[in-house]
């Protein structure tokens, strides 16, 4: 509950008396829990013909960009619910991310996709659009990270384990590193994020337990070597040495706090100084490791087993944490104590993307459905906080997600790990075959059935 000292009524009085500036008043009001508890699905933006894999606002929040399996990018006047511009991305496979470059008057965007390409979009006068190839990954390119305040610099990461640095002034793509584990195996990267408090630092996450932080200043631009080892590593102590999990989403707050979202696990918030350090990466059976006295904050309740889900902060001062879920809900937690506040139905199947408006208490979400949901605090009644113990996860048909062999393998390993943890035994080979059959039949006894099972949208491929 908000104290009376920080209530909207008191803040309004302070603004009228000149004690509180209009800017501070707006930021306080935007972070009010009372508004979060009144969020509801105000409208759906419907134009795409495939799963919507990315949503992002421009700098002032007036335009929402979306990208989809239909390989199109749409720019929306989200408030009016209308299309401002739509065009083909130039990609030959599913679009995974599309972002505006800062300080370009919304005239330049960058995109990446399942075809491994990284492209630049130039939006010209009269709505004319041209796209050009900037670089490529070997395998799917999942995410981009734009340097804060820079109209030129951004990074990409992909399933080939590489991180590439792009400079739009020279149209060059520079391979910074190939991410490998302690056994020198390549880590397929799903996520990348830049620390806004120090843009020289960026973090990547993929198919093992570590979020690795690198410093761009360590790169030798004569290409004689890559960026070298990480300057810091982040991982909850109980996940060290786990073989069958990885990171699907990363996000930094305005204060440099790091969110990590793991598949088949929870979401964790690391404060500055909670990393393991650059010399801790010596393998799962290393000697002399001493965990931090205080571990990361844990956010529980959602499910992240089937797709590559993002995670984000929400609120003008990053007061909340938001994520999608396999149950088709949008989850919001209070950051300060990890209290689950909302679990709102956001997709028939899975919610993958959550994007917070840069100025207002507004959220855009997307997933397997072909539309985008806009959430604003206009409900006439305030919702009650969610009781996790009473939250039932909807049962889904999961076989629609198996678009590639590695997707099937990932699902089998995740299911194997859950059963091993629940039953404290290692499944035999015959039991693994049974898991494959269950996937094919859409059966999963680990889910609680809170309704009818849903048929999935064919062979829709998500990032």
CSV table of C-alpha atoms in Angstrom, one decimal:
chain,number,residue,atom,x,y,z
A,1,UNK,CA,0.0,0.0,0.0
A,2,UNK,CA,1.1,3.6,-0.7
A,3,UNK,CA,1.6,5.7,2.4
A,4,UNK,CA,-0.4,8.9,2.8
A,5,UNK,CA,2.8,10.9,2.3
A,6,UNK,CA,3.1,9.6,-1.2
A,7,UNK,CA,-0.6,9.4,-2.0
A,8,UNK,CA,-1.8,11.0,-5.3
A,9,UNK,CA,-4.0,13.5,-3.3
A,10,UNK,CA,-1.0,14.8,-1.3
A,11,UNK,CA,1.2,15.0,-4.4
A,12,UNK,CA,-1.6,17.0,-6.2
A,13,UNK,CA,-1.7,19.4,-3.3
A,14,UNK,CA,2.1,19.8,-3.4
A,15,UNK,CA,2.0,20.4,-7.1
A,16,UNK,CA,-0.6,23.1,-6.7
A,17,UNK,CA,1.4,24.8,-4.0
A,18,UNK,CA,4.6,24.7,-6.0
A,19,UNK,CA,6.3,22.3,-3.7
A,20,UNK,CA,6.4,19.5,-6.3
A,21,UNK,CA,7.4,20.3,-10.0
A,22,UNK,CA,5.0,19.2,-12.7
A,23,UNK,CA,7.7,16.8,-14.0
A,24,UNK,CA,8.1,15.1,-10.6
A,25,UNK,CA,4.4,15.0,-10.2
A,26,UNK,CA,3.9,13.2,-13.5
A,27,UNK,CA,6.7,10.7,-12.6
A,28,UNK,CA,5.2,10.0,-9.2
A,29,UNK,CA,1.8,9.5,-10.6
A,30,UNK,CA,3.0,7.3,-13.4
A,31,UNK,CA,4.6,5.0,-10.8
A,32,UNK,CA,1.5,4.8,-8.6
A,33,UNK,CA,0.5,1.3,-7.7
A,34,UNK,CA,-3.1,2.5,-7.8
A,35,UNK,CA,-2.7,2.9,-11.6
A,36,UNK,CA,-1.1,-0.5,-12.0
A,37,UNK,CA,-4.0,-2.1,-10.3
A,38,UNK,CA,-6.4,-0.5,-12.8
A,39,UNK,CA,-4.6,-1.7,-15.9
A,40,UNK,CA,-6.8,-3.3,-18.5
A,41,UNK,CA,-6.7,-4.4,-22.1
A,42,UNK,CA,-8.0,-1.2,-23.8
A,43,UNK,CA,-7.6,-2.2,-27.4
A,44,UNK,CA,-6.1,-4.7,-29.9
A,45,UNK,CA,-4.0,-3.7,-32.8
A,46,UNK,CA,-4.9,-6.1,-35.6
A,47,UNK,CA,-3.1,-6.1,-39.0
A,48,UNK,CA,-0.3,-8.7,-38.9
A,49,UNK,CA,-0.8,-12.2,-40.4
A,50,UNK,CA,1.5,-14.1,-38.1
A,51,UNK,CA,2.9,-14.2,-34.6
A,52,UNK,CA,4.0,-10.8,-33.3
A,53,UNK,CA,7.6,-11.2,-32.1
A,54,UNK,CA,8.5,-7.6,-31.3
A,55,UNK,CA,7.0,-4.4,-30.1
A,56,UNK,CA,8.8,-1.1,-29.3
A,57,UNK,CA,7.9,2.5,-28.8
A,58,UNK,CA,9.7,5.5,-30.3
A,59,UNK,CA,11.4,7.9,-27.9
A,60,UNK,CA,8.3,10.0,-27.1
A,61,UNK,CA,6.0,7.1,-27.1
A,62,UNK,CA,3.7,8.4,-29.9
A,63,UNK,CA,4.5,5.5,-32.3
A,64,UNK,CA,4.6,1.7,-31.7
A,65,UNK,CA,6.6,-0.5,-34.0
A,66,UNK,CA,5.8,-4.2,-34.4
A,67,UNK,CA,7.4,-7.0,-36.4
A,68,UNK,CA,6.0,-10.4,-37.1
A,69,UNK,CA,6.3,-13.9,-38.7
A,70,UNK,CA,4.7,-12.3,-41.8
A,71,UNK,CA,8.0,-10.4,-42.2
A,72,UNK,CA,6.3,-7.1,-42.1
A,73,UNK,CA,6.9,-4.1,-39.9
A,74,UNK,CA,4.0,-1.9,-38.9
A,75,UNK,CA,4.1,1.6,-37.3
A,76,UNK,CA,1.1,2.3,-35.2
A,77,UNK,CA,-0.7,5.3,-33.8
A,78,UNK,CA,-1.4,3.1,-30.8
A,79,UNK,CA,-3.6,5.6,-29.1
A,80,UNK,CA,-6.0,5.9,-32.1
A,81,UNK,CA,-5.5,2.2,-32.9
A,82,UNK,CA,-4.6,2.9,-36.5
A,83,UNK,CA,-1.8,2.1,-38.9
A,84,UNK,CA,0.6,4.9,-39.8
A,85,UNK,CA,2.8,2.9,-42.1
A,86,UNK,CA,3.4,-0.8,-43.0
A,87,UNK,CA,6.1,-2.2,-45.2
A,88,UNK,CA,8.1,-5.4,-45.9
A,89,UNK,CA,11.2,-5.7,-43.7
A,90,UNK,CA,13.4,-7.1,-46.4
A,91,UNK,CA,14.0,-10.2,-44.3
A,92,UNK,CA,13.2,-13.7,-45.7
A,93,UNK,CA,12.2,-15.1,-42.4
A,94,UNK,CA,10.4,-14.2,-39.2
A,95,UNK,CA,11.2,-10.7,-37.8
A,96,UNK,CA,12.5,-11.0,-34.2
A,97,UNK,CA,13.2,-7.4,-33.3
A,98,UNK,CA,12.6,-3.9,-34.8
A,99,UNK,CA,13.8,-0.7,-33.0
A,100,UNK,CA,14.0,3.0,-33.6
A,101,UNK,CA,17.4,4.6,-33.5
A,102,UNK,CA,17.5,7.6,-31.1
A,103,UNK,CA,17.7,11.2,-32.4
A,104,UNK,CA,16.8,10.3,-36.0
A,105,UNK,CA,13.3,11.8,-36.0
A,106,UNK,CA,12.0,8.3,-36.2
A,107,UNK,CA,13.5,8.0,-39.7
A,108,UNK,CA,15.9,5.1,-39.1
A,109,UNK,CA,15.2,1.7,-37.6
A,110,UNK,CA,17.2,-1.5,-37.2
A,111,UNK,CA,15.9,-5.0,-37.4
A,112,UNK,CA,17.0,-8.6,-37.0
A,113,UNK,CA,15.3,-11.9,-37.9
A,114,UNK,CA,15.4,-15.7,-38.1
A,115,UNK,CA,17.3,-15.4,-41.3
A,116,UNK,CA,20.3,-14.2,-39.4
A,117,UNK,CA,20.3,-10.8,-41.1
A,118,UNK,CA,20.6,-7.4,-39.4
A,119,UNK,CA,19.1,-4.7,-41.5
A,120,UNK,CA,18.7,-0.9,-41.6
A,121,UNK,CA,15.3,0.7,-42.4
A,122,UNK,CA,15.3,4.2,-43.8
A,123,UNK,CA,11.8,5.9,-43.7
A,124,UNK,CA,11.8,8.7,-46.2
A,125,UNK,CA,9.3,11.5,-46.9
A,126,UNK,CA,6.0,10.5,-48.3
A,127,UNK,CA,6.1,7.1,-46.5
A,128,UNK,CA,8.7,5.7,-48.9
A,129,UNK,CA,10.8,3.0,-47.3
A,130,UNK,CA,14.1,1.4,-48.3
A,131,UNK,CA,16.0,-1.3,-46.4
A,132,UNK,CA,19.6,-2.5,-46.6
A,133,UNK,CA,21.6,-5.3,-45.2
A,134,UNK,CA,24.2,-4.4,-42.6
A,135,UNK,CA,25.4,-7.8,-41.4
A,136,UNK,CA,24.6,-11.4,-40.9
A,137,UNK,CA,24.8,-14.2,-38.2
A,138,UNK,CA,25.1,-17.9,-38.9
A,139,UNK,CA,21.7,-18.9,-37.6
A,140,UNK,CA,18.9,-16.9,-36.1
A,141,UNK,CA,19.6,-13.3,-34.8
A,142,UNK,CA,17.5,-12.8,-31.8
A,143,UNK,CA,18.1,-9.4,-30.3
A,144,UNK,CA,19.5,-5.9,-30.8
A,145,UNK,CA,20.7,-3.4,-28.2
A,146,UNK,CA,20.8,0.3,-29.1
A,147,UNK,CA,23.4,2.4,-27.3
A,148,UNK,CA,21.4,5.0,-25.2
A,149,UNK,CA,21.4,8.4,-26.9
A,150,UNK,CA,23.3,7.3,-29.9
A,151,UNK,CA,21.8,7.6,-33.4
A,152,UNK,CA,24.6,5.4,-34.8
A,153,UNK,CA,25.7,2.6,-32.5
A,154,UNK,CA,24.0,-0.7,-31.8
A,155,UNK,CA,24.8,-4.4,-31.1
A,156,UNK,CA,23.3,-7.7,-32.2
A,157,UNK,CA,23.5,-11.3,-30.9
A,158,UNK,CA,22.6,-14.6,-32.4
A,159,UNK,CA,22.6,-18.3,-32.2
A,160,UNK,CA,26.1,-18.5,-33.6
A,161,UNK,CA,27.3,-17.1,-30.2
A,162,UNK,CA,28.6,-13.9,-31.8
A,163,UNK,CA,28.1,-10.3,-30.7
A,164,UNK,CA,28.4,-7.8,-33.5
A,165,UNK,CA,28.9,-4.0,-33.2
A,166,UNK,CA,27.4,-1.7,-35.8
A,167,UNK,CA,28.1,1.9,-36.7
A,168,UNK,CA,25.6,3.4,-39.1
A,169,UNK,CA,28.1,6.2,-40.0
A,170,UNK,CA,30.3,3.7,-41.8
A,171,UNK,CA,27.8,0.9,-42.3
A,172,UNK,CA,30.3,-1.5,-40.8
A,173,UNK,CA,29.6,-4.6,-38.7
A,174,UNK,CA,32.4,-5.6,-36.4
A,175,UNK,CA,32.5,-9.1,-34.8
A,176,UNK,CA,33.4,-8.4,-31.1
A,177,UNK,CA,33.4,-11.9,-29.7
A,178,UNK,CA,32.2,-15.5,-29.8
A,179,UNK,CA,30.6,-16.5,-26.5
A,180,UNK,CA,31.9,-19.8,-25.2
A,181,UNK,CA,31.5,-21.7,-22.0
A,182,UNK,CA,34.4,-23.2,-19.9
A,183,UNK,CA,34.4,-26.2,-22.1
A,184,UNK,CA,34.9,-24.0,-25.2
A,185,UNK,CA,31.4,-24.8,-26.5
A,186,UNK,CA,29.6,-22.0,-28.3
A,187,UNK,CA,26.7,-20.4,-26.3
A,188,UNK,CA,23.7,-19.7,-28.5
A,189,UNK,CA,22.8,-16.1,-27.5
A,190,UNK,CA,19.2,-15.1,-27.0
A,191,UNK,CA,19.5,-11.7,-25.3
A,192,UNK,CA,21.7,-8.6,-25.1
A,193,UNK,CA,21.3,-5.4,-23.0
A,194,UNK,CA,23.4,-2.2,-22.4
A,195,UNK,CA,23.9,-0.7,-19.0
A,196,UNK,CA,22.4,2.8,-19.2
A,197,UNK,CA,24.5,4.0,-16.3
A,198,UNK,CA,27.7,3.0,-18.3
A,199,UNK,CA,27.1,2.4,-22.0
A,200,UNK,CA,30.5,0.8,-22.3
A,201,UNK,CA,29.1,-2.2,-20.5
A,202,UNK,CA,26.8,-4.8,-22.1
A,203,UNK,CA,25.5,-8.1,-21.0
A,204,UNK,CA,24.6,-11.2,-23.0
A,205,UNK,CA,22.7,-14.4,-22.1
A,206,UNK,CA,22.0,-17.7,-23.9
A,207,UNK,CA,22.0,-21.4,-23.5
A,208,UNK,CA,23.8,-21.7,-20.1
A,209,UNK,CA,23.4,-20.3,-16.6
A,210,UNK,CA,25.6,-17.2,-16.9
A,211,UNK,CA,24.8,-13.6,-17.8
A,212,UNK,CA,28.1,-12.3,-19.1
A,213,UNK,CA,29.1,-8.7,-18.9
A,214,UNK,CA,31.7,-7.2,-21.3
A,215,UNK,CA,33.4,-3.9,-21.6
A,216,UNK,CA,33.6,-2.5,-25.2
A,217,UNK,CA,36.8,-0.5,-24.2
A,218,UNK,CA,38.7,-3.8,-24.1
A,219,UNK,CA,38.2,-4.5,-27.7
A,220,UNK,CA,41.2,-3.9,-30.0
A,221,UNK,CA,39.8,-2.2,-33.1
A,222,UNK,CA,42.7,-3.4,-35.2
A,223,UNK,CA,41.0,-6.8,-35.1
A,224,UNK,CA,44.0,-8.6,-33.7
A,225,UNK,CA,41.8,-10.2,-31.0
A,226,UNK,CA,38.3,-10.3,-29.7
A,227,UNK,CA,37.0,-8.5,-26.6
A,228,UNK,CA,38.4,-11.1,-24.3
A,229,UNK,CA,36.9,-12.6,-21.1
A,230,UNK,CA,33.9,-11.1,-19.3
A,231,UNK,CA,34.4,-8.4,-16.8
A,232,UNK,CA,31.7,-9.8,-14.6
A,233,UNK,CA,29.3,-12.8,-14.4
A,234,UNK,CA,25.8,-13.1,-12.9
A,235,UNK,CA,24.1,-16.3,-11.8
A,236,UNK,CA,22.0,-17.3,-8.8
A,237,UNK,CA,24.0,-19.6,-6.6
A,238,UNK,CA,21.5,-22.5,-6.9
A,239,UNK,CA,21.7,-22.5,-10.7
A,240,UNK,CA,25.5,-22.9,-10.9
A,241,UNK,CA,26.4,-26.0,-12.8
A,242,UNK,CA,22.9,-26.6,-14.1
A,243,UNK,CA,23.0,-28.1,-17.6
A,244,UNK,CA,19.5,-27.8,-18.9
A,245,UNK,CA,18.6,-24.2,-18.6
A,246,UNK,CA,19.5,-20.8,-20.1
A,247,UNK,CA,18.7,-17.1,-20.2
A,248,UNK,CA,15.9,-15.9,-22.5
A,249,UNK,CA,15.6,-12.3,-21.5
A,250,UNK,CA,17.8,-9.5,-20.0
A,251,UNK,CA,17.0,-5.9,-19.0
A,252,UNK,CA,18.7,-3.0,-17.2
A,253,UNK,CA,16.9,-0.5,-15.0
A,254,UNK,CA,17.7,3.2,-15.1
A,255,UNK,CA,19.8,2.6,-12.0
A,256,UNK,CA,21.9,-0.2,-13.5
A,257,UNK,CA,20.0,-3.1,-11.9
A,258,UNK,CA,20.0,-6.3,-14.0
A,259,UNK,CA,17.0,-8.5,-14.7
A,260,UNK,CA,17.6,-12.1,-15.9
A,261,UNK,CA,14.8,-14.4,-17.0
A,262,UNK,CA,15.6,-18.1,-17.2
A,263,UNK,CA,13.8,-20.8,-19.1
A,264,UNK,CA,12.1,-23.3,-16.8
A,265,UNK,CA,13.0,-21.1,-13.9
A,266,UNK,CA,12.3,-17.7,-12.2
A,267,UNK,CA,13.3,-14.1,-12.9
A,268,UNK,CA,16.2,-12.7,-10.9
A,269,UNK,CA,17.1,-9.1,-10.1
A,270,UNK,CA,20.8,-8.4,-9.4
A,271,UNK,CA,21.9,-5.1,-7.8
A,272,UNK,CA,25.2,-3.5,-8.7
A,273,UNK,CA,27.9,-5.4,-6.9
A,274,UNK,CA,26.1,-8.8,-6.8
A,275,UNK,CA,28.0,-10.3,-9.7
A,276,UNK,CA,30.3,-13.3,-9.3
A,277,UNK,CA,33.3,-11.4,-10.6
A,278,UNK,CA,35.5,-11.9,-13.6
A,279,UNK,CA,37.6,-14.7,-12.1
A,280,UNK,CA,34.7,-17.0,-11.0
A,281,UNK,CA,34.2,-18.7,-14.4
A,282,UNK,CA,36.2,-21.9,-13.7
A,283,UNK,CA,33.5,-24.5,-14.3
A,284,UNK,CA,30.7,-25.9,-12.1
A,285,UNK,CA,32.9,-27.8,-9.8
A,286,UNK,CA,35.3,-25.0,-9.1
A,287,UNK,CA,36.9,-24.8,-5.6
A,288,UNK,CA,36.9,-21.8,-3.4
A,289,UNK,CA,33.6,-20.4,-4.6
A,290,UNK,CA,31.8,-18.4,-1.9
A,291,UNK,CA,28.3,-17.2,-2.8
A,292,UNK,CA,27.3,-13.6,-2.1
A,293,UNK,CA,25.8,-13.2,1.4
A,294,UNK,CA,22.7,-11.7,-0.2
A,295,UNK,CA,21.4,-13.3,-3.4
A,296,UNK,CA,19.4,-11.7,-6.1
A,297,UNK,CA,15.7,-10.9,-5.6
A,298,UNK,CA,13.4,-13.6,-7.0
A,299,UNK,CA,10.2,-13.1,-9.0
A,300,UNK,CA,7.9,-16.1,-9.1
A,301,UNK,CA,4.6,-17.2,-10.5
A,302,UNK,CA,5.0,-17.1,-14.3
A,303,UNK,CA,6.1,-20.0,-16.6
A,304,UNK,CA,8.9,-19.7,-19.1
A,305,UNK,CA,9.5,-23.2,-20.6
A,306,UNK,CA,8.4,-23.0,-24.3
A,307,UNK,CA,9.5,-19.9,-26.0
A,308,UNK,CA,12.2,-17.2,-25.8
A,309,UNK,CA,10.6,-14.6,-23.6
A,310,UNK,CA,11.7,-11.1,-22.8
A,311,UNK,CA,11.6,-9.4,-19.4
A,312,UNK,CA,11.3,-5.7,-18.7
A,313,UNK,CA,11.0,-3.0,-16.1
A,314,UNK,CA,7.8,-0.9,-15.9
A,315,UNK,CA,7.2,2.5,-14.4
A,316,UNK,CA,8.9,5.9,-14.7
A,317,UNK,CA,11.5,4.9,-12.1
A,318,UNK,CA,11.4,1.1,-12.9
A,319,UNK,CA,9.2,0.5,-9.9
A,320,UNK,CA,7.9,-2.8,-11.4
A,321,UNK,CA,9.0,-5.9,-13.2
A,322,UNK,CA,6.9,-7.3,-16.1
A,323,UNK,CA,7.0,-10.6,-18.1
A,324,UNK,CA,4.9,-12.8,-20.3
A,325,UNK,CA,4.2,-16.4,-19.6
A,326,UNK,CA,3.4,-19.8,-21.2
A,327,UNK,CA,-0.1,-19.6,-19.7
A,328,UNK,CA,-0.9,-16.6,-21.9
A,329,UNK,CA,-0.8,-14.1,-19.1
A,330,UNK,CA,1.0,-10.8,-18.5
A,331,UNK,CA,2.7,-10.7,-15.0
A,332,UNK,CA,3.6,-7.6,-13.1
A,333,UNK,CA,5.5,-7.7,-9.8
A,334,UNK,CA,6.4,-4.9,-7.4
A,335,UNK,CA,10.2,-4.5,-7.7
A,336,UNK,CA,10.9,-3.6,-4.1
A,337,UNK,CA,9.7,-6.8,-2.5
A,338,UNK,CA,8.9,-9.1,-5.6
A,339,UNK,CA,5.2,-9.1,-4.7
A,340,UNK,CA,3.1,-10.4,-7.6
A,341,UNK,CA,0.4,-7.7,-8.3
A,342,UNK,CA,-1.2,-8.7,-11.6
A,343,UNK,CA,-1.6,-11.7,-13.8
A,344,UNK,CA,-3.7,-10.6,-16.8
A,345,UNK,CA,-4.9,-12.7,-19.7
A,346,UNK,CA,-2.9,-11.4,-22.7
A,347,UNK,CA,-2.9,-14.2,-25.4
A,348,UNK,CA,-4.7,-17.4,-26.3
A,349,UNK,CA,-1.4,-19.3,-26.1
A,350,UNK,CA,1.8,-17.5,-24.9
A,351,UNK,CA,2.8,-13.9,-24.1
A,352,UNK,CA,6.4,-13.3,-25.2
A,353,UNK,CA,6.9,-9.5,-25.5
A,354,UNK,CA,6.3,-6.8,-22.9
A,355,UNK,CA,7.1,-3.2,-23.9
A,356,UNK,CA,6.7,-0.3,-21.4
A,357,UNK,CA,5.7,3.2,-22.7
A,358,UNK,CA,8.6,5.7,-22.1
A,359,UNK,CA,6.4,8.3,-20.4
A,360,UNK,CA,3.0,7.0,-19.5
A,361,UNK,CA,1.5,4.1,-17.5
A,362,UNK,CA,0.9,2.1,-20.7
A,363,UNK,CA,2.1,-1.4,-21.8
A,364,UNK,CA,2.1,-3.1,-25.2
A,365,UNK,CA,2.2,-6.9,-25.2
A,366,UNK,CA,2.3,-9.6,-27.9
A,367,UNK,CA,2.8,-13.3,-28.4
A,368,UNK,CA,1.4,-16.1,-30.5
A,369,UNK,CA,-1.8,-14.3,-31.4
A,370,UNK,CA,-1.6,-12.1,-34.5
A,371,UNK,CA,-2.4,-8.9,-32.6
A,372,UNK,CA,-0.9,-6.5,-30.1
A,373,UNK,CA,-2.7,-5.7,-26.8
A,374,UNK,CA,-2.5,-2.2,-25.4
A,375,UNK,CA,-2.9,-1.9,-21.6
A,376,UNK,CA,-3.9,1.4,-19.9
A,377,UNK,CA,-5.1,2.1,-16.4
A,378,UNK,CA,-8.8,2.9,-17.2
A,379,UNK,CA,-10.6,0.2,-15.3
A,380,UNK,CA,-13.4,1.5,-13.1
A,381,UNK,CA,-12.4,-1.0,-10.3
A,382,UNK,CA,-9.1,-1.7,-8.8
A,383,UNK,CA,-7.8,-5.3,-9.1
A,384,UNK,CA,-6.8,-7.3,-6.0
A,385,UNK,CA,-3.1,-8.6,-5.8
A,386,UNK,CA,-2.7,-12.1,-7.1
A,387,UNK,CA,-2.4,-15.0,-4.8
A,388,UNK,CA,0.3,-17.2,-6.3
A,389,UNK,CA,-0.9,-20.3,-4.5
A,390,UNK,CA,-4.3,-19.9,-6.2
A,391,UNK,CA,-2.9,-19.2,-9.6
A,392,UNK,CA,-3.5,-22.1,-12.0
A,393,UNK,CA,-1.6,-22.4,-15.3
A,394,UNK,CA,-3.7,-23.1,-18.3
A,395,UNK,CA,-3.1,-26.2,-20.2
A,396,UNK,CA,-1.9,-25.8,-23.8
A,397,UNK,CA,-1.1,-28.0,-26.8
A,398,UNK,CA,2.6,-27.6,-27.1
A,399,UNK,CA,3.5,-29.4,-30.3
A,400,UNK,CA,2.8,-26.3,-32.4
A,401,UNK,CA,6.0,-24.7,-31.1
A,402,UNK,CA,8.4,-27.3,-32.6
A,403,UNK,CA,9.5,-25.4,-35.7
A,404,UNK,CA,13.1,-26.7,-35.7
A,405,UNK,CA,14.8,-29.8,-34.3
A,406,UNK,CA,16.6,-27.7,-31.7
A,407,UNK,CA,13.3,-26.5,-30.4
A,408,UNK,CA,12.1,-30.0,-29.8
A,409,UNK,CA,15.4,-30.9,-28.1
A,410,UNK,CA,15.1,-27.9,-25.8
A,411,UNK,CA,11.6,-28.8,-24.8
A,412,UNK,CA,12.5,-32.4,-24.0
A,413,UNK,CA,15.5,-31.3,-21.9
A,414,UNK,CA,13.3,-28.8,-20.0
A,415,UNK,CA,10.7,-31.5,-19.3
A,416,UNK,CA,13.4,-33.9,-18.3
A,417,UNK,CA,14.8,-31.4,-15.8
A,418,UNK,CA,11.3,-30.7,-14.3
A,419,UNK,CA,10.6,-34.3,-13.7
A,420,UNK,CA,14.1,-34.9,-12.3
A,421,UNK,CA,13.5,-32.1,-9.8
A,422,UNK,CA,10.0,-33.1,-8.9
A,423,UNK,CA,10.6,-36.9,-8.6
A,424,UNK,CA,14.3,-36.9,-7.7
A,425,UNK,CA,15.2,-39.5,-10.3
A,426,UNK,CA,16.8,-39.4,-13.8
A,427,UNK,CA,14.4,-40.4,-16.5
A,428,UNK,CA,15.5,-43.4,-18.6
A,429,UNK,CA,15.7,-43.4,-22.4
A,430,UNK,CA,12.3,-45.0,-22.7
A,431,UNK,CA,10.9,-42.3,-20.5
A,432,UNK,CA,12.4,-39.6,-22.8
A,433,UNK,CA,10.7,-41.3,-25.8
A,434,UNK,CA,7.4,-41.0,-23.8
A,435,UNK,CA,8.1,-37.3,-23.4
A,436,UNK,CA,8.4,-37.0,-27.1
A,437,UNK,CA,5.1,-38.8,-27.6
A,438,UNK,CA,3.5,-36.5,-25.0
A,439,UNK,CA,4.8,-33.4,-26.8
A,440,UNK,CA,3.3,-34.7,-30.1
A,441,UNK,CA,0.0,-35.3,-28.4
A,442,UNK,CA,-0.1,-32.0,-26.7
A,443,UNK,CA,-0.1,-33.7,-23.3
A,444,UNK,CA,1.7,-32.4,-20.2
A,445,UNK,CA,0.7,-33.8,-16.8
A,446,UNK,CA,2.8,-31.2,-15.1
A,447,UNK,CA,0.3,-28.4,-16.0
A,448,UNK,CA,-2.8,-27.8,-13.9
A,449,UNK,CA,-5.8,-28.0,-16.1
A,450,UNK,CA,-7.9,-24.9,-15.5
A,451,UNK,CA,-10.0,-25.2,-18.7
A,452,UNK,CA,-10.2,-26.8,-22.1
A,453,UNK,CA,-6.9,-27.4,-23.9
A,454,UNK,CA,-6.3,-25.1,-26.9
A,455,UNK,CA,-5.2,-26.0,-30.3
A,456,UNK,CA,-2.1,-24.1,-31.4
A,457,UNK,CA,-1.8,-22.0,-34.6
A,458,UNK,CA,-0.2,-24.7,-36.8
A,459,UNK,CA,3.5,-24.5,-37.2
A,460,UNK,CA,3.9,-21.0,-36.1
A,461,UNK,CA,7.6,-20.3,-35.3
A,462,UNK,CA,8.5,-17.9,-32.5
A,463,UNK,CA,11.8,-16.4,-31.5
